[in-house]
Short mmCIF file of C-alpha atoms and ligand atoms in Angstrom, two decimals:
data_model
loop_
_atom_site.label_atom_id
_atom_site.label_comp_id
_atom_site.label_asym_id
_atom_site.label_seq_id
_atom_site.Cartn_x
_atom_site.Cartn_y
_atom_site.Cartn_z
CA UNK A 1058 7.20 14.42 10.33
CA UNK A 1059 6.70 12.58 7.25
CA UNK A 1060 10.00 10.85 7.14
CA UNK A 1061 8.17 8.74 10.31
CA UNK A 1062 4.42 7.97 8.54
CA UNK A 1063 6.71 6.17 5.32
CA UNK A 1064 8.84 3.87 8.34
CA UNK A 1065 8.33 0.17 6.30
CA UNK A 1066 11.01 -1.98 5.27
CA UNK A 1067 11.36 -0.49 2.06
CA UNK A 1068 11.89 2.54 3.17
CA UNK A 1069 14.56 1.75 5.72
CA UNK A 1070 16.11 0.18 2.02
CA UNK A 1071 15.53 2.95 -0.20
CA UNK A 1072 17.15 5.40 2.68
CA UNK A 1073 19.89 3.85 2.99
CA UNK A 1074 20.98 3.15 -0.29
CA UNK A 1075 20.55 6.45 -0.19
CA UNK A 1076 22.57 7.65 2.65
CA UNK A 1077 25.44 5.06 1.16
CA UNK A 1078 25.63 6.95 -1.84
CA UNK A 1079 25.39 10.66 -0.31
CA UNK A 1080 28.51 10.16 1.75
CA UNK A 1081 30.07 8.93 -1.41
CA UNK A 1082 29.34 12.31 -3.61
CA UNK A 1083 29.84 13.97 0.16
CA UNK A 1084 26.14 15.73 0.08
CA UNK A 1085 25.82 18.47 2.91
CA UNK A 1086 23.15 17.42 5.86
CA UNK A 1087 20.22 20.28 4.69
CA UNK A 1088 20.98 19.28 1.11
CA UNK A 1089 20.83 15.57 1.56
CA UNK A 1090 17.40 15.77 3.75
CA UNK A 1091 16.10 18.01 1.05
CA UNK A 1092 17.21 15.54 -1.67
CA UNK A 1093 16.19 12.32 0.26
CA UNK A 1094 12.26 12.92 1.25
CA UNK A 1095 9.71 12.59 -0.83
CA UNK A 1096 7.74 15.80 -1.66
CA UNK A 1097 4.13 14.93 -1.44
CA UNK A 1098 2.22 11.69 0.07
CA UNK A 1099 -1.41 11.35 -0.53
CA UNK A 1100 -3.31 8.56 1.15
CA UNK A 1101 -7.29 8.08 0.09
CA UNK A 1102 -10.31 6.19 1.02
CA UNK A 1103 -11.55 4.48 -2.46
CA UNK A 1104 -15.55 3.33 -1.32
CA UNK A 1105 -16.09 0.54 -4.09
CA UNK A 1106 -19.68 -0.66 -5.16
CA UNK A 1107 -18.75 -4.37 -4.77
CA UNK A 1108 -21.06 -7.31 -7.05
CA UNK A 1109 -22.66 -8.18 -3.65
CA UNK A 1110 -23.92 -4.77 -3.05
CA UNK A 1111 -22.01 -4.12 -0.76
CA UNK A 1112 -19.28 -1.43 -0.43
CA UNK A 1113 -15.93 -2.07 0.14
CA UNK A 1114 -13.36 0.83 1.92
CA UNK A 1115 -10.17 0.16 0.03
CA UNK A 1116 -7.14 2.34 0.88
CA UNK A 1117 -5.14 4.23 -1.86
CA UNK A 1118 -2.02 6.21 -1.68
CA UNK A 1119 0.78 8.33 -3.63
CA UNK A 1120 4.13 9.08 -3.25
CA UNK A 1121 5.59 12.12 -5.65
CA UNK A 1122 9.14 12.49 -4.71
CA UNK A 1123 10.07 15.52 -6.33
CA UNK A 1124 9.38 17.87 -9.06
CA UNK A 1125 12.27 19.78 -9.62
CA UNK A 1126 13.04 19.05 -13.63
CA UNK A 1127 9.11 18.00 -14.38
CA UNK A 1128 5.92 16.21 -13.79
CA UNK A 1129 6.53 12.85 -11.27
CA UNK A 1130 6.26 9.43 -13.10
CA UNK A 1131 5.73 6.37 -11.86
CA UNK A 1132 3.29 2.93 -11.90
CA UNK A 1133 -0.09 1.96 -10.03
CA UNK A 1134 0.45 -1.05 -8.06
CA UNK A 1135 -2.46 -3.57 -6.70
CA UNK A 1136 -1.80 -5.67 -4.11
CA UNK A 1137 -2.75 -7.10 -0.83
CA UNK A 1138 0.70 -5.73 0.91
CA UNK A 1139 0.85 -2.09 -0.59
CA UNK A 1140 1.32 0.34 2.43
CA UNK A 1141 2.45 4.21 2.12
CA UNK A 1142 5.68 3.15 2.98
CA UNK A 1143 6.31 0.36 0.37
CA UNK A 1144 5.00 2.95 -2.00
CA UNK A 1145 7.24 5.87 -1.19
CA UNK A 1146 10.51 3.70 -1.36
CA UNK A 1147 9.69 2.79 -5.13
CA UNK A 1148 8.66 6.60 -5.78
CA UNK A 1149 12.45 7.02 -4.55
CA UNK A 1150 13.68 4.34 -6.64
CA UNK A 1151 11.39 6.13 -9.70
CA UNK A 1152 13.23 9.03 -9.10
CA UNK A 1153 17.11 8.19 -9.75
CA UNK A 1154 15.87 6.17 -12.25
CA UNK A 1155 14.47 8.69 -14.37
CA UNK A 1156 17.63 10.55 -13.56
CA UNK A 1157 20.04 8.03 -14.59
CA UNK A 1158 18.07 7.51 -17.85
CA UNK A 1159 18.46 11.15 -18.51
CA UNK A 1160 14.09 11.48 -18.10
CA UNK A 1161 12.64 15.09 -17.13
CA UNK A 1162 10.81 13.59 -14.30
CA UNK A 1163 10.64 13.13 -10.28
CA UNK A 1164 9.84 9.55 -9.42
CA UNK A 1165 6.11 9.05 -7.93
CA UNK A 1166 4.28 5.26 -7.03
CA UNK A 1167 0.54 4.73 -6.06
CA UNK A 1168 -1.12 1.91 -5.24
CA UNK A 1169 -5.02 0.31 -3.61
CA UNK A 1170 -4.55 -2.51 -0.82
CA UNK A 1171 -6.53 -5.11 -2.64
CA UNK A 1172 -6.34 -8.12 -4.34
CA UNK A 1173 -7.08 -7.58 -7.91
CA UNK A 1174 -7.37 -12.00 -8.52
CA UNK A 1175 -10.00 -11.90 -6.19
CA UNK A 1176 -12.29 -8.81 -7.83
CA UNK A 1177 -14.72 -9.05 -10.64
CA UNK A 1178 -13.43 -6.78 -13.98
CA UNK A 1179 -16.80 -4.27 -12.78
CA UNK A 1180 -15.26 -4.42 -9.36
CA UNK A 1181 -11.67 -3.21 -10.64
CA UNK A 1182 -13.07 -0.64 -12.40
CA UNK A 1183 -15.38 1.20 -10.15
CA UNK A 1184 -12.29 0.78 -7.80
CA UNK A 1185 -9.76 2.65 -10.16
CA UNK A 1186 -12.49 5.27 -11.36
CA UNK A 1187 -12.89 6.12 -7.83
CA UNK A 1188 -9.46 6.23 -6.75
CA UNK A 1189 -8.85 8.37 -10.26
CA UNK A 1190 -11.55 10.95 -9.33
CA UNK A 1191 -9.93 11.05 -5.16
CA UNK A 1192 -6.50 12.01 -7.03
CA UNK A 1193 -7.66 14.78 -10.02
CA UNK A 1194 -6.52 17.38 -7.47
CA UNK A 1195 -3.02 16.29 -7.47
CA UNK A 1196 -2.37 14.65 -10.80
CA UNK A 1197 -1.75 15.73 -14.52
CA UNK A 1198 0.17 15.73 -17.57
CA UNK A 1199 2.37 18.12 -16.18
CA UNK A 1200 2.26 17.21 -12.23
CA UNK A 1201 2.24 13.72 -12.09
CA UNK A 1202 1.71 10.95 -14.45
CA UNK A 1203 0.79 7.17 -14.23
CA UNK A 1204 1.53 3.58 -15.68
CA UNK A 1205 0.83 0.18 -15.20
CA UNK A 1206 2.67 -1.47 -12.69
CA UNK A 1207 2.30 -4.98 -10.27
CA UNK A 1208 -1.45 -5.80 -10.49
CA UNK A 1209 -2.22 -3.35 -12.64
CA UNK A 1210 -2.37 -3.64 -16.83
CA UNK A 1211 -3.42 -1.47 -20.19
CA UNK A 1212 -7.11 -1.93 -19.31
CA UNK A 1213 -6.76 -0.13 -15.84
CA UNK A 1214 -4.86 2.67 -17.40
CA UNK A 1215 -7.49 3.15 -20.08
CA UNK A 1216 -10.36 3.35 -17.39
CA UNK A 1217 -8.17 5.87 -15.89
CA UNK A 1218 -7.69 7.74 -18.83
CA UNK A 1219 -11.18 7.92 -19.29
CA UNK A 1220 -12.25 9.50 -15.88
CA UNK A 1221 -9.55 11.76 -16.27
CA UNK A 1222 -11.01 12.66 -19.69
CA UNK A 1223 -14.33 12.79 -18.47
CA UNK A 1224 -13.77 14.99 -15.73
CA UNK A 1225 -11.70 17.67 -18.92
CA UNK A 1226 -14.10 17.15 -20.86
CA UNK A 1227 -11.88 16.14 -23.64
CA UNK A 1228 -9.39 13.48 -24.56
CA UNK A 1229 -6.25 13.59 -22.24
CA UNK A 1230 -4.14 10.72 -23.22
CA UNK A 1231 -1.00 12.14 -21.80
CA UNK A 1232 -2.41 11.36 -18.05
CA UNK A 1233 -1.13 7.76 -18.20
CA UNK A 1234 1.19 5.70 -19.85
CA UNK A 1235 1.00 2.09 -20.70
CA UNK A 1236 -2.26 2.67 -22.31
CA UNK A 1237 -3.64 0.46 -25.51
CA UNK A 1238 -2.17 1.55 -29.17
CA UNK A 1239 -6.02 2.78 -29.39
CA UNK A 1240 -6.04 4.93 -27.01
CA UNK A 1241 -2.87 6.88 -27.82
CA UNK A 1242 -0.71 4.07 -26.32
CA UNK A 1243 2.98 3.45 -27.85
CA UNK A 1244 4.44 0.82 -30.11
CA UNK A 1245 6.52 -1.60 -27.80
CA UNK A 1246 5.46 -0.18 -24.24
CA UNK A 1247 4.17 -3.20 -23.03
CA UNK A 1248 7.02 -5.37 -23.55
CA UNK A 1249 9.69 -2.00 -23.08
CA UNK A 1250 10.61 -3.32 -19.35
CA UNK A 1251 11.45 -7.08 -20.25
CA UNK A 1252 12.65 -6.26 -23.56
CA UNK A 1253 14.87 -3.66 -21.84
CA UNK A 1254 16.55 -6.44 -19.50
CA UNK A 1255 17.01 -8.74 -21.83
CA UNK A 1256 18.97 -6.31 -23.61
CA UNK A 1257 21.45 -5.52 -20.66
CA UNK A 1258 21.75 -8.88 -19.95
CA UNK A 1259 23.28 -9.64 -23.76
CA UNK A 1260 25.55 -6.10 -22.64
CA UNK A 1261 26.74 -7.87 -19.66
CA UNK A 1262 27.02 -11.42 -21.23
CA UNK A 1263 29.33 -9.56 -23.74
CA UNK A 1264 31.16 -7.61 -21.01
CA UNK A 1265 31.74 -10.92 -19.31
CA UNK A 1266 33.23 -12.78 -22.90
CA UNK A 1267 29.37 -14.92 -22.33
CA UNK A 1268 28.09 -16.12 -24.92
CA UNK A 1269 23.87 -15.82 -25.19
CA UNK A 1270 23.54 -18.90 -26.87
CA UNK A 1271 22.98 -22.05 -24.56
CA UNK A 1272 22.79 -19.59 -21.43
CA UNK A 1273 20.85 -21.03 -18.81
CA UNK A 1274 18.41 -17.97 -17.20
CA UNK A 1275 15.86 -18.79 -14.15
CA UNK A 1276 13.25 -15.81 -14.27
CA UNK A 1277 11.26 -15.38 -10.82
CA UNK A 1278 7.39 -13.60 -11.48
CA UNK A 1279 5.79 -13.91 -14.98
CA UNK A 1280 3.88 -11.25 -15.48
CA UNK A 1281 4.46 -8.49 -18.08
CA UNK A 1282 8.32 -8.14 -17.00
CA UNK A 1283 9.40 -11.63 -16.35
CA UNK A 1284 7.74 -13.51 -19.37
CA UNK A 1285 8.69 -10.73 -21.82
CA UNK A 1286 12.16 -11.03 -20.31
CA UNK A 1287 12.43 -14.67 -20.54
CA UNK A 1288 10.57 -14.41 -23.85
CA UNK A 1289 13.26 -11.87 -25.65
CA UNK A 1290 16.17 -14.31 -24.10
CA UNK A 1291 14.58 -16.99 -25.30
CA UNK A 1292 14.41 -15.13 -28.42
CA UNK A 1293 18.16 -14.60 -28.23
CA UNK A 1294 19.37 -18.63 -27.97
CA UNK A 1295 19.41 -18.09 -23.92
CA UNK A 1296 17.89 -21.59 -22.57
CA UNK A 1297 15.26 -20.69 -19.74
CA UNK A 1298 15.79 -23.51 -17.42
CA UNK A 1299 13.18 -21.71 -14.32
CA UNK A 1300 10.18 -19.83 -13.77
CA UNK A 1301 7.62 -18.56 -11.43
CA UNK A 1302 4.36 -17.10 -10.28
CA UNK A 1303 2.81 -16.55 -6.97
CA UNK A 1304 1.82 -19.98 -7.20
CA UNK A 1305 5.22 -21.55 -7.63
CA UNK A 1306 7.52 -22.66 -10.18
CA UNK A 1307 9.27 -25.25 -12.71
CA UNK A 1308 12.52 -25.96 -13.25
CA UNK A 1309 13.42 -28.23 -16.25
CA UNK A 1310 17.60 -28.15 -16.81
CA UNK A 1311 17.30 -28.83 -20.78
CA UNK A 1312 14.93 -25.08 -20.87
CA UNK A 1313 11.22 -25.12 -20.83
CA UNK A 1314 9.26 -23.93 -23.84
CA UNK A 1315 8.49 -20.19 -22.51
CA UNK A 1316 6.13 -19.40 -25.74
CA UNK A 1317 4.11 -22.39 -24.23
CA UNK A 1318 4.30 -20.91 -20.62
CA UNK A 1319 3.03 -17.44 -21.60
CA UNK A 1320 -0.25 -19.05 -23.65
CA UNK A 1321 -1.02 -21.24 -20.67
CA UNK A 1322 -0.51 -17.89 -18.43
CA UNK A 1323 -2.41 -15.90 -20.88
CA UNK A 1324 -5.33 -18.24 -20.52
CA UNK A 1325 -5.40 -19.20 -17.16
CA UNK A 1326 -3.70 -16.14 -15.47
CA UNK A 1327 -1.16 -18.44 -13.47
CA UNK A 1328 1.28 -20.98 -14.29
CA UNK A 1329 -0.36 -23.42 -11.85
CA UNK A 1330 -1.87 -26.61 -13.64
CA UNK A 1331 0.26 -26.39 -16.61
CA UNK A 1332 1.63 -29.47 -18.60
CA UNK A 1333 4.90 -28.21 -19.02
CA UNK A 1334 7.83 -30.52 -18.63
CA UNK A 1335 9.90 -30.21 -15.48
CA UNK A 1336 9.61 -30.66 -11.85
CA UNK A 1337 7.55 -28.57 -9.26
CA UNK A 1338 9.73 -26.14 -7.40
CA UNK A 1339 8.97 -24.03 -4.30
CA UNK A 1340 10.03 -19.82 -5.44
CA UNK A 1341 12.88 -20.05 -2.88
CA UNK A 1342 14.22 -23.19 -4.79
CA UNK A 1343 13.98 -21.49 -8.13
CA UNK A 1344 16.64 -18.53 -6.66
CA UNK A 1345 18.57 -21.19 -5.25
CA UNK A 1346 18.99 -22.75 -9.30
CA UNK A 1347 22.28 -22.82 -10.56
CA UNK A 1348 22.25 -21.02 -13.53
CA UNK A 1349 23.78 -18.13 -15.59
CA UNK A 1350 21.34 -15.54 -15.21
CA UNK A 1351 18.75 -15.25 -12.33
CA UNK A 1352 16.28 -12.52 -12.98
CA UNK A 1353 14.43 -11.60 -10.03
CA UNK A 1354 10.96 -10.26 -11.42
CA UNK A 1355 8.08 -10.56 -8.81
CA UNK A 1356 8.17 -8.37 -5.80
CA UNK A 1357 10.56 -6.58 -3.45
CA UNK A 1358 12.82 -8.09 -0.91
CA UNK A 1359 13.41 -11.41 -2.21
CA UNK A 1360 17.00 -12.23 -2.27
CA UNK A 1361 17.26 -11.58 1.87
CA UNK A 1362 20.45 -12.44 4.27
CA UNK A 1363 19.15 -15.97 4.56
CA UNK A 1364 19.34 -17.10 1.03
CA UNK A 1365 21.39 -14.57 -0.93
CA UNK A 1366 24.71 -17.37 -0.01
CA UNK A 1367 22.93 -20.07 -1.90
CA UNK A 1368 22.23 -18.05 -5.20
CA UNK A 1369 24.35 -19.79 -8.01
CA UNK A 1370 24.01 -17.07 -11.08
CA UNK A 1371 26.68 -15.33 -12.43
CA UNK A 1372 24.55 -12.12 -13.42
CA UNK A 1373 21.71 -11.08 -11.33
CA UNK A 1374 19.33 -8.96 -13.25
CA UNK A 1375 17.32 -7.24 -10.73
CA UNK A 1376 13.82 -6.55 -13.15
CA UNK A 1377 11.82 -6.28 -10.08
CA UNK A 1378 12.30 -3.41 -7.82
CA UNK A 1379 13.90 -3.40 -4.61
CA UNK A 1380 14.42 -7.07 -4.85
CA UNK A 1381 17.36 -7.45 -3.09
CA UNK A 1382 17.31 -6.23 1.10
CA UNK A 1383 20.19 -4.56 2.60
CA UNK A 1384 21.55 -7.67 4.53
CA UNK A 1385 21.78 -9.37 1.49
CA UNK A 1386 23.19 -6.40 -0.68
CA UNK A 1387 25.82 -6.28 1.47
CA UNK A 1388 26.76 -9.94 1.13
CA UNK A 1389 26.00 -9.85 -2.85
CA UNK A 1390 28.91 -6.75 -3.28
CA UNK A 1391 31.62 -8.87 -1.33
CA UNK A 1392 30.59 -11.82 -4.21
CA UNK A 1393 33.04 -10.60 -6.82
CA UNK A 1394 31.51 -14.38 -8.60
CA UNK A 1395 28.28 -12.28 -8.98
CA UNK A 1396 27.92 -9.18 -11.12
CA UNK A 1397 24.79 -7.47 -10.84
CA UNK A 1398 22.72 -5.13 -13.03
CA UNK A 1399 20.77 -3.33 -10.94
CA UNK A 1400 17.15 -2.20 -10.63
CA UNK A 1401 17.42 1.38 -11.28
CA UNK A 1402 18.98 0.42 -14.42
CA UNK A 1403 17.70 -2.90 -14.83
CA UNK A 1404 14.06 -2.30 -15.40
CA UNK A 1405 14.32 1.30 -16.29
CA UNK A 1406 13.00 0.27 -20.41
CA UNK A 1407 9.91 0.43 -18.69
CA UNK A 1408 9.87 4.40 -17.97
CA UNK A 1409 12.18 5.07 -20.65
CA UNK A 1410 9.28 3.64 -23.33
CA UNK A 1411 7.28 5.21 -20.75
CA UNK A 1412 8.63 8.97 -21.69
CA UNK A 1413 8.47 7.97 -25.51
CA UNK A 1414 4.55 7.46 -24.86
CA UNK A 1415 3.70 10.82 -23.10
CA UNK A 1416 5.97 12.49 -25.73
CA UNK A 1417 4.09 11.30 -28.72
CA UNK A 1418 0.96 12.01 -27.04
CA UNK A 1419 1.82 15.63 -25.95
CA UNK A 1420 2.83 16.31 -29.83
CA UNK A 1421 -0.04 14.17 -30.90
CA UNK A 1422 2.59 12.36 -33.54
CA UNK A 1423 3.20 8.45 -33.35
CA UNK A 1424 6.45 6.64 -34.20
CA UNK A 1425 6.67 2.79 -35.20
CA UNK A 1426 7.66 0.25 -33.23
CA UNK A 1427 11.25 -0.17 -34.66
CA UNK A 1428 11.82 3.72 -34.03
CA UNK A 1429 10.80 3.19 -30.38
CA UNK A 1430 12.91 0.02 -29.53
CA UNK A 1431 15.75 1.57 -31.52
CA UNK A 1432 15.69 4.99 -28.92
CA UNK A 1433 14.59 2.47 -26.28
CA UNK A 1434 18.15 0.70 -26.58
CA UNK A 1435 20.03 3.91 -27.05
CA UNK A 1436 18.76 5.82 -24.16
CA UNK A 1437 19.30 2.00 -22.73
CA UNK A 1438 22.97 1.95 -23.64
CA UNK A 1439 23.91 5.43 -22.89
CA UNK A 1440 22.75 4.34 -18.96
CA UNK A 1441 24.81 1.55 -19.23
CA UNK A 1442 28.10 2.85 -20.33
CA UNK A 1443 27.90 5.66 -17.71
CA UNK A 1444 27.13 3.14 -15.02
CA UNK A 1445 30.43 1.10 -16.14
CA UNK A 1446 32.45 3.73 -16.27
CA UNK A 1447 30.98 5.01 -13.13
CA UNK A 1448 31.66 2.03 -11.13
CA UNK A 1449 35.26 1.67 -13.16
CA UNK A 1450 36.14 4.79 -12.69
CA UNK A 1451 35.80 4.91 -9.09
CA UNK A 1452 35.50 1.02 -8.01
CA UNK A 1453 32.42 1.56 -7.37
CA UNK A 1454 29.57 -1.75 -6.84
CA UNK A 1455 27.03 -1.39 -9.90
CA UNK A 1456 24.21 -0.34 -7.88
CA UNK A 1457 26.29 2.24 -5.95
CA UNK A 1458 27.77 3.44 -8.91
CA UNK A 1459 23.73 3.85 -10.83
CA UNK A 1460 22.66 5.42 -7.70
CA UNK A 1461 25.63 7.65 -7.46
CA UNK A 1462 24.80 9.04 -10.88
CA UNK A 1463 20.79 9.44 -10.85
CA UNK A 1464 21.01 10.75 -6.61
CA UNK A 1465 24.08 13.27 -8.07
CA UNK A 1466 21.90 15.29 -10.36
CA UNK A 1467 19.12 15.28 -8.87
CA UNK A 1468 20.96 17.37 -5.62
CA UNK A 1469 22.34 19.28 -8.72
CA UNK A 1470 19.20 20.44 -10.42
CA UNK A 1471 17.89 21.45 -7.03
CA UNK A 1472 21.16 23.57 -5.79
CA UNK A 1473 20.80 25.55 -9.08
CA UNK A 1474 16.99 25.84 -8.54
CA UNK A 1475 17.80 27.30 -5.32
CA UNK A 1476 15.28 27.22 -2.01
CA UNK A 1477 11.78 28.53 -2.39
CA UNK A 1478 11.27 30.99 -1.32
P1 LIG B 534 2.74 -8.30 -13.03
O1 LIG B 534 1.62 -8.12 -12.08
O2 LIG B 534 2.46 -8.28 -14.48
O3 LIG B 534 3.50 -9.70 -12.70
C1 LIG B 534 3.97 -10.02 -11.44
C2 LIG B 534 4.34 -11.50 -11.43
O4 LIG B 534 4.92 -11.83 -10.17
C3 LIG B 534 3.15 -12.43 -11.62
O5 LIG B 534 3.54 -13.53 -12.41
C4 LIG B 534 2.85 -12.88 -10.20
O6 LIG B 534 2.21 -14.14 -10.14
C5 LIG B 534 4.27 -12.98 -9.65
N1 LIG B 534 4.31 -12.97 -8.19
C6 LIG B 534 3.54 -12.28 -7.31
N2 LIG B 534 3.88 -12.59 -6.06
C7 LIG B 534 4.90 -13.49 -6.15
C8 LIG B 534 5.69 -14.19 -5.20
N3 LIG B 534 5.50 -14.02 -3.89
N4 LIG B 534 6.66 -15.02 -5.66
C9 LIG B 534 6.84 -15.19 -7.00
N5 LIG B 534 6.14 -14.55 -7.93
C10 LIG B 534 5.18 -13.73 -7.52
O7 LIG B 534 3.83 -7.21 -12.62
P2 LIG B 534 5.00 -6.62 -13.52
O8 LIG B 534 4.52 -5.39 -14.18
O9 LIG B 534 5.59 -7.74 -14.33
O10 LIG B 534 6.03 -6.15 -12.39
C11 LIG B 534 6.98 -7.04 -11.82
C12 LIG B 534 8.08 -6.24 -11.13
O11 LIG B 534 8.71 -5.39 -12.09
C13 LIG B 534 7.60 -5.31 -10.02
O12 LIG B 534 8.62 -5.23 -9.03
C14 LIG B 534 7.48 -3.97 -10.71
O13 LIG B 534 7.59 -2.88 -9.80
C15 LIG B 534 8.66 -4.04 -11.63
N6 LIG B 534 8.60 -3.14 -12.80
C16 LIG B 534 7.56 -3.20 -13.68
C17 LIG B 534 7.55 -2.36 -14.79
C18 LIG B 534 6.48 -2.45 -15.84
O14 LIG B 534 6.62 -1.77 -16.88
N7 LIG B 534 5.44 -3.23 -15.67
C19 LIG B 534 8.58 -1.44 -14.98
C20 LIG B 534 9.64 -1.41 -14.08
C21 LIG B 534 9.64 -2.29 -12.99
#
């Protein structure tokens, strides 16, 4: 059965955040299976012309959870620890996110086993082209449809829109999102997903009578989500006193200059070796900071049973998926000194801009950059309020209350679709 080739800790996660929220809405047992497991899992060989001559077997997969209200949507991921399993929990997570944001999609998740630092630019690209050309069976605009994700940027989208294109014979933007503006990209995609939690954050701060100004944020991964997140906050008078990369961090209480940080990363694709004031701290010392706002933004699993007692925030802004494990989700919704915005809302700017992008490109008409941010925050703030009032309503914890919402219409739209045949 399929439900045994996805077993990986982030599975285990995803189902039972799951399972949590079906007893909740009270989802019968053929319903809830039906609703639960993903529809389709692909897993490919991706032979790679290395610079050495010789070829390289890399190992690709994707996870479309379902396609009951439209084509699955979700990103490309590169790195050393993707597995089928890892990748079908986030295609879960894609799913009741798109729901909750009120998106006609399924949630779907690739990803290669590889370590993109370590390959050449020709290396990455004969890797993607390949793994592009295994997956033209099962993708399109209107089956399935990728972005940019950990590892992955505009460049490896574009190559992918290319072979896609190729293989048409004619220009098929629509295949992936998080493209360049010259390729039929949108205004404000790349920075959508930061820019999108450092707008709930300001929602919460407000909820919570916190002021932006002077609010001290520690942001954990500083790639395209966690430096446009500390960026925007930055932007709004917040004071980021601690960030990270793979290679560690810096804290500096009186705020570190982040437009500095994201040159240096720009240049040198890591923070490591940079001048920046502050001292050298390990990534499990940054999420053990005090501060106001810790914004998890690397990879899954971080905030675990051992340390989730010795994180001192007072919002946790989960940008990253899956960042939090069930032992310590557990802990985190007895902390009523803790409120928490999570992932499936958190990070959902991302898909949201996402939608905006294949939408323009299906009607072949291109809005500015205001317009998009401006839908961005409404689509953004109609999520929100439902959440709250979701979680109010029924004292609910935020993330069961998000799930509760994206996992309930989902079962919805497939009762009234009915069982095939
Ligand atoms: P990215 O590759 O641009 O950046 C990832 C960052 O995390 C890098 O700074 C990297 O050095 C750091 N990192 C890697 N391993 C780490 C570790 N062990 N400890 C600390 N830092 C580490 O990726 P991204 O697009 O910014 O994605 C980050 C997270 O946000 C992922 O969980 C992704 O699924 C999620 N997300 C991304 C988007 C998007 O639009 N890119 C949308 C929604 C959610």
């Amino acid at each position: 059965m399929l439900d045994e080739l996805l077993q990986s800790p982030a599975y285990v996660m995803a189902c039972q955040q799951y399972d949590r929220v079906a007893d909740f809405l009270d989802i019968g047992q053929s319903e809830r299976v039906r609703t639960k497991m993903p529809k389709r899992a692909f897993i490919v060989s991706v032979p790679t012309r290395m610079d050495d001559g010789h070829t390289e077997m890399f190992t690709g997969y994707r996870v479309q959870h379902h396609l009951s209200v439209g084509p699955t949507k979700g990103g490309l991921r590169y790195h050393p620890d993707v597995t089928l399993g890892e990748v079908a929990a986030l295609a879960m997570w894609m799913s009741w996110k798109c729901s909750l944001s009120g998106l006609p999609y399924g949630g779907a998740k690739g990803g290669i086993t590889c370590d993109p630092r370590k390959m050449s630019r020709g290396e990455l690209e004969r890797m993607t082209r390949r793994f592009t050309q295994e997956m033209i069976p099962f993708i399109g605009p209107h089956v399935d449809v990728m972005a940019p994700d950990l590892g992955t940027n505009e460049q490896v989208m574009a190559w992918m829109m290319d072979t896609y294109s190729m293989h048409e014979g004619n220009p098929v933007p629509q295949i992936v999102t998080g493209k360049p503006l010259s390729l039929g990209g949108s205004a404000g995609r790349r920075e959508a997903t930061g820019r999108g939690v450092a707008y709930l954050v300001n929602r919460v701060l407000d909820h919570l009578n916190m002021k932006s100004e002077g609010t001290r944020v520690v942001v954990q991964g500083f790639g395209n989500v966690g430096s446009i997140a500390a960026q925007q906050l930055y932007r709004f008078g917040a004071k980021i006193i601690g960030v990270s990369d793979f290679s560690g961090g810096i804290h500096n209480p009186n705020g570190l200059n982040v437009n500095k940080l994201i040159d240096y990363a720009a240049q040198h694709g890591t923070l490591e070796g940079s001048q920046e004031d502050g001292d050298r701290v390990t990534n499990e010392q940054l999420l053990q900071l005090e501060c106001d706002v810790l914004v998890p933004a690397a990879l899954e699993r971080q905030i675990t049973e051992k340390n989730v007692g010795k994180i001192r925030c007072r919002i946790l802004a989960e940008a990253a998926n899956g960042p939090t494990t069930i032992e310590a989700d557990n802990v985190l919704r007895q902390r009523d000194d803790i409120f928490l915005i999570p992932d499936v809302l958190c990070n959902a700017g991302g898909v949201i801009v996402s939608y905006f992008e294949w939408v323009q490109d299906l009607q072949s008409f291109f809005w500015t950059e205001a317009e998009v941010n401006d839908k961005l925050y409404r689509q953004l703030e109609a999520a929100y309020q439902q959440v709250l009032q979701m979680a109010r309503k029924n004292k609910l914890y935020m993330r069961d209350a998000a799930l509760a919402l994206g996992i309930s219409r989902i079962a919805l739209a497939k009762q009234v679709r009915g069982l095939f045949p």
